[in-house]
Amino acid sequence: MPNSNDTATRRVDGTPKVVVTRQLMPSVEARMVELYDTSLNSGDTPFSREQLVEAMQDTDVIVPTVTDRIDADLIAKAGERLGLIASFGAGTDHIDLKAARDRGIMVTNTPSVFTDDTADLTMALIIGVPRRVREGVALVRRGEWTGWAPSGMLGRQLGGKTLGIIGMGRIGQAVAHRARAFGLKTAYHNRHRLPLAVETMLGAEFFEHEDELIAASDIVTLHCPATERTIGFYDSGRFDLMKDGSCLINTARGDLVDQEALVAALESGKLAGAGLDVYPDEPKVDKRLLAHPNVMTLPHIGSATAEGREASGLKVIANIRMWADGHRPPDQVLDALVS
C-alpha cells in the first residue's frame, strides 16, 4: 500500500473521477461536472453502506458529508484507485482518519467557512432559551395568548450572566465575541489555554477544569468535537453540577450529551431549558425533547446558509484540484490530528 507521503505528491493522469454523496449547491455541482468526471446524488438521499462501498470501489475521490460514516471497515473495502476523501464540512469525526492514513488515502475538510454561521445560530439559542421564545411562539400559534401582563412569560436577562463555553476553537471564540455584545460574562474550558491577548480581547476567563466551569455558568454551550474522550461526557453528574434554572446549548455534536440525563434534568426542573441543533441519532429526535415547552429543537442548521455551503463546496473543489495536480491540498487533515 502507498504511504501518506506518496499520496501527498500523487498526480492523477487524465480527468479525476469524483463521487459526491449528497446534493451540493448548484453552482458547486456545475463546476465539479465541468472539471471532473463527476457522479452526483441528484436525489440527495443519504447513501446506504452498500452504496458507499460501491462508490469507493472505482473512483479517485469521494466527497462525503457528516451523514456518511467512513469507518475502518469501509476504508478497507475501498478500491486501489481511491486516493482522496474530500469531506464537505469542517468536522472529521465521521471518518476513521488513522485507517485512511494507513491505506495512503488523503483526507481533506473545509474548515473556517461555517464559523460565523454556527456562532450566529448558537447566539440565537443562547438568547431564545432564557427568553422562552419557543414557548411564546407556541402560545401565540395556539391562539391562547390573552395579552400583555406584568407577570406573563417571564424569562431571564442575559446581561451579567455567565456563559460557559466548552471548546474554545474557532466557533467557541466567535460565540464569545458575540456574547460580549449582550453583556454576558464569558468563561471557557479548552484543552489548551488561549493566549492572554485573546482572552483579553474576548473578555474570557479560563477554567482549567470543566466541572468548575459548569458549576459557575448560567448557560453552558458546547463547541468541542466528538472524540473518545468527549462522547457522552455531559452526563448526569455534570447536569447535577449545573445551577438550578440554567440552560444547555449544543450546536456541536449530539453524541456529546447523555440524552437520558438531559431529559431527566429538564423534567426535574434542574434545567430551565435547552437549545439543540444536533442529536445522537439524527434525524430522530426524542419525543420528550419535542414535548418540553422550553427546548428549542432545530434540524441541524448551524451551517445552513447559502453563502457558507457554497464556500464549503468551493473549498472541496480546490482541495481536489491541488491533489489531482500532485500538490498538497490547502485543507489536508494533518497526521498530527490522527496520531
XYZ file of C-alpha atoms in Angstrom:
339
model
C 0.000 0.000 0.000
C 1.233 3.566 -0.642
C 2.023 5.685 2.401
C 0.644 9.134 3.177
C 3.740 10.839 1.750
C 3.173 9.093 -1.610
C -0.410 10.313 -1.817
C 0.635 13.847 -0.905
C 2.517 14.140 -4.213
C 0.335 11.865 -6.324
C -0.789 13.193 -9.689
C -3.875 11.867 -11.472
C -3.432 11.153 -15.164
C -6.423 12.349 -17.125
C -9.655 13.585 -15.539
C -10.200 12.535 -11.924
C -13.309 10.528 -11.213
C -15.286 12.026 -8.317
C -18.304 10.671 -6.429
C -20.382 13.180 -4.423
C -22.600 11.563 -1.785
C -25.084 14.405 -1.178
C -26.597 17.226 -3.207
C -24.463 20.365 -3.054
C -25.116 23.946 -4.165
C -25.988 24.094 -7.905
C -23.028 26.352 -8.697
C -20.658 23.936 -6.956
C -22.054 20.883 -8.724
C -21.894 22.640 -12.095
C -18.236 23.474 -11.536
C -17.443 19.910 -10.445
C -19.071 18.492 -13.577
C -17.064 20.938 -15.660
C -13.749 19.971 -14.048
C -14.079 16.266 -13.251
C -15.771 13.027 -14.240
C -18.359 13.620 -11.539
C -21.145 11.395 -10.227
C -23.759 13.457 -8.369
C -26.549 12.485 -5.966
C -29.416 14.415 -7.521
C -31.995 12.855 -5.206
C -30.000 13.852 -2.092
C -30.898 10.594 -0.337
C -28.051 9.573 2.010
C -26.010 6.680 0.656
C -26.549 3.304 2.243
C -23.468 1.454 3.445
C -23.630 -0.753 0.365
C -23.737 2.319 -1.872
C -20.714 3.790 -0.108
C -18.781 0.563 -0.615
C -19.693 0.569 -4.307
C -18.839 4.259 -4.682
C -15.378 3.742 -3.189
C -14.507 0.814 -5.455
C -13.681 2.636 -8.683
C -13.143 6.343 -8.094
C -10.241 8.674 -7.408
C -12.111 10.910 -4.995
C -15.149 10.560 -2.781
C -16.834 13.665 -1.377
C -18.730 12.632 1.780
C -20.551 14.712 4.366
C -21.274 14.307 8.066
C -24.104 11.875 7.204
C -21.590 9.361 5.807
C -19.791 7.121 8.307
C -16.450 6.343 6.659
C -15.106 3.838 9.184
C -12.117 1.485 9.089
C -14.092 -1.416 7.621
C -15.397 0.751 4.804
C -11.941 2.111 4.055
C -10.548 -1.434 3.988
C -13.032 -2.252 1.230
C -12.084 0.767 -0.891
C -10.583 0.148 -4.310
C -6.905 0.785 -5.048
C -7.872 3.803 -7.131
C -9.265 5.819 -4.217
C -6.708 8.414 -3.152
C -8.667 11.291 -1.620
C -11.592 11.663 0.782
C -12.533 15.313 0.222
C -15.041 15.808 3.002
C -17.623 18.565 2.750
C -17.647 20.270 6.166
C -15.249 21.097 8.968
C -15.810 18.025 11.139
C -13.860 14.822 10.577
C -15.210 12.584 13.356
C -17.285 10.664 10.765
C -14.059 9.449 9.129
C -11.556 6.996 10.573
C -8.512 9.148 9.915
C -5.982 6.556 11.017
C -7.435 3.894 8.739
C -7.323 6.338 5.830
C -3.724 7.248 6.570
C -2.725 3.596 6.833
C -4.210 2.991 3.374
C -2.398 6.027 1.975
C -5.693 7.828 1.373
C -5.521 11.549 1.958
C -8.336 13.327 3.844
C -9.296 16.968 3.443
C -12.061 19.033 5.010
C -13.431 22.574 4.708
C -12.583 24.467 7.900
C -13.482 28.061 8.789
C -16.303 28.636 6.307
C -19.067 27.761 8.789
C -17.621 29.509 11.839
C -19.753 32.640 11.728
C -22.896 30.804 10.630
C -22.705 28.335 13.512
C -21.832 31.070 16.010
C -24.826 33.128 14.860
C -27.186 30.204 15.346
C -25.661 29.440 18.735
C -26.361 33.004 19.822
C -29.959 32.648 18.650
C -30.331 29.706 21.035
C -28.443 31.457 23.845
C -30.951 34.291 23.568
C -34.014 32.204 22.748
C -33.895 29.684 25.579
C -33.656 32.084 28.564
C -36.296 34.311 26.956
C -38.613 31.328 26.355
C -39.003 32.088 22.658
C -40.258 28.652 21.658
C -42.874 28.694 24.403
C -44.023 32.168 23.382
C -44.334 31.291 19.700
C -46.361 28.182 20.575
C -48.665 30.207 22.836
C -49.486 32.666 20.070
C -49.936 29.975 17.422
C -52.340 28.038 19.645
C -54.450 31.167 19.992
C -54.062 31.074 23.771
C -52.269 34.380 24.285
C -54.575 36.671 26.254
C -52.468 39.824 26.006
C -49.621 41.559 27.769
C -49.330 41.075 31.532
C -46.705 42.252 34.032
C -46.008 38.674 35.095
C -46.572 36.971 31.747
C -43.917 34.816 30.048
C -41.120 35.850 32.378
C -37.698 34.744 31.215
C -34.177 35.608 32.328
C -31.933 38.533 31.419
C -28.699 37.823 29.575
C -26.704 40.788 30.836
C -24.494 39.900 33.770
C -24.985 36.158 33.410
C -22.065 33.782 32.904
C -21.787 31.929 29.610
C -19.624 28.821 29.917
C -18.039 27.745 26.629
C -16.636 24.216 26.450
C -14.310 24.093 23.457
C -12.675 27.396 22.504
C -11.730 26.809 18.899
C -12.851 28.998 16.019
C -16.567 28.655 16.738
C -16.214 28.973 20.508
C -14.224 32.180 20.088
C -16.766 33.545 17.608
C -19.542 32.869 20.139
C -17.549 34.609 22.876
C -17.100 37.632 20.623
C -20.852 37.863 20.044
C -21.740 37.186 23.669
C -19.771 40.195 24.845
C -22.132 42.490 22.948
C -25.038 41.106 25.005
C -23.354 41.774 28.331
C -22.619 38.140 29.079
C -19.578 37.255 31.159
C -17.659 34.608 29.245
C -15.821 31.728 30.860
C -14.302 28.833 28.966
C -12.612 25.460 29.193
C -10.299 24.197 26.486
C -7.568 21.589 26.201
C -5.091 24.428 25.774
C -5.426 27.858 27.293
C -5.693 30.732 24.837
C -3.024 33.444 24.740
C -3.636 36.232 27.241
C -4.149 38.738 24.433
C -7.006 36.642 23.021
C -8.586 36.190 26.458
C -8.425 39.948 26.990
C -9.921 40.695 23.589
C -12.824 38.300 24.235
C -13.190 39.127 27.924
C -12.969 35.398 28.622
C -11.900 33.718 31.864
C -10.143 30.357 31.651
C -11.229 27.408 33.817
C -8.731 24.564 33.917
C -11.394 22.055 34.987
C -14.622 21.785 33.002
C -16.634 20.761 36.090
C -15.755 24.048 37.787
C -16.803 25.917 34.655
C -20.139 24.086 34.521
C -20.870 24.864 38.175
C -20.126 28.575 37.657
C -22.193 29.063 34.483
C -25.772 30.184 33.920
C -25.669 28.976 30.323
C -23.330 26.252 29.032
C -22.653 25.936 25.310
C -20.740 23.048 23.726
C -18.222 23.534 20.920
C -15.922 20.520 21.063
C -15.512 17.635 18.601
C -16.871 14.153 19.227
C -13.904 12.020 20.318
C -13.419 9.022 22.579
C -12.885 11.478 25.413
C -15.889 13.719 24.755
C -18.650 11.340 23.599
C -21.214 11.193 26.406
C -19.049 13.332 28.704
C -22.002 15.591 29.572
C -23.652 13.022 31.825
C -25.914 13.077 34.877
C -23.016 14.038 37.126
C -22.350 17.152 35.113
C -26.031 18.070 34.974
C -26.035 17.822 38.769
C -23.233 20.395 38.842
C -25.247 22.956 36.901
C -27.015 25.824 38.617
C -30.720 25.379 39.180
C -32.553 27.055 36.312
C -29.545 27.103 33.993
C -29.569 26.259 30.282
C -27.611 23.956 27.970
C -26.882 24.782 24.319
C -25.499 22.215 21.876
C -24.702 23.069 18.264
C -21.627 20.798 18.108
C -22.373 17.062 18.136
C -25.337 15.192 19.589
C -23.109 12.427 20.975
C -21.527 14.817 23.461
C -24.601 14.713 25.689
C -26.120 11.754 27.532
C -29.672 12.182 26.283
C -31.344 10.357 29.174
C -29.509 12.605 31.614
C -30.587 15.662 29.629
C -34.232 14.615 29.661
C -34.068 13.905 33.398
C -32.564 17.331 34.112
C -35.285 19.017 32.067
C -38.159 17.047 33.565
C -36.918 17.616 37.123
C -36.717 21.364 36.564
C -32.956 21.389 37.138
C -32.620 22.959 33.694
C -34.801 25.879 32.659
C -34.398 24.825 29.054
C -32.101 23.693 26.288
C -31.228 24.728 22.765
C -30.345 21.844 20.448
C -29.281 21.734 16.817
C -27.752 18.246 16.962
C -28.880 14.856 18.276
C -27.267 11.461 18.941
C -29.469 9.563 16.472
C -30.215 12.073 13.727
C -32.672 12.632 12.181
C -34.600 11.058 15.055
C -35.382 13.430 17.921
C -36.543 12.143 21.301
C -40.271 12.877 21.705
C -39.678 14.002 25.279
C -37.483 16.813 23.996
C -40.112 17.780 21.445
C -42.775 17.880 24.143
C -40.842 20.076 26.556
C -42.127 23.665 26.341
C -38.690 25.280 26.585
C -36.475 23.093 24.464
C -35.651 24.741 21.155
C -35.136 21.893 18.686
C -33.572 22.811 15.346
C -32.843 20.477 12.387
C -29.021 20.687 12.325
C -28.932 24.046 10.539
C -25.882 25.596 12.201
C -24.072 25.804 8.873
C -27.170 26.161 6.704
C -26.579 29.384 4.826
C -26.317 29.592 1.054
C -23.068 31.526 1.372
C -21.461 29.040 3.740
C -22.479 25.965 1.789
C -21.183 27.452 -1.455
C -17.885 28.426 0.168
C -17.512 24.903 1.554
C -18.128 23.388 -1.864
C -15.553 25.656 -3.459
C -13.031 24.504 -0.853
C -13.758 20.900 -1.807
C -13.076 21.747 -5.443
C -9.817 23.499 -4.553
C -8.667 20.536 -2.479
C -9.399 18.087 -5.298
C -7.640 20.241 -7.901
C -4.488 20.617 -5.823
C -4.369 16.907 -5.006
C -5.025 15.807 -8.583
C -2.226 18.125 -9.784
C 0.217 16.433 -7.419
C 0.303 19.219 -4.824
C -0.604 19.237 -1.144
C -4.222 20.451 -0.732
C -4.702 23.550 1.440
C -7.051 21.725 3.814
C -5.321 18.390 4.266
C -6.137 16.868 7.660
C -2.682 16.533 9.168
C -1.236 13.337 10.618
C -0.859 15.150 13.958
C -4.625 15.067 14.303
C -4.842 11.294 13.979
C -1.787 10.047 15.845
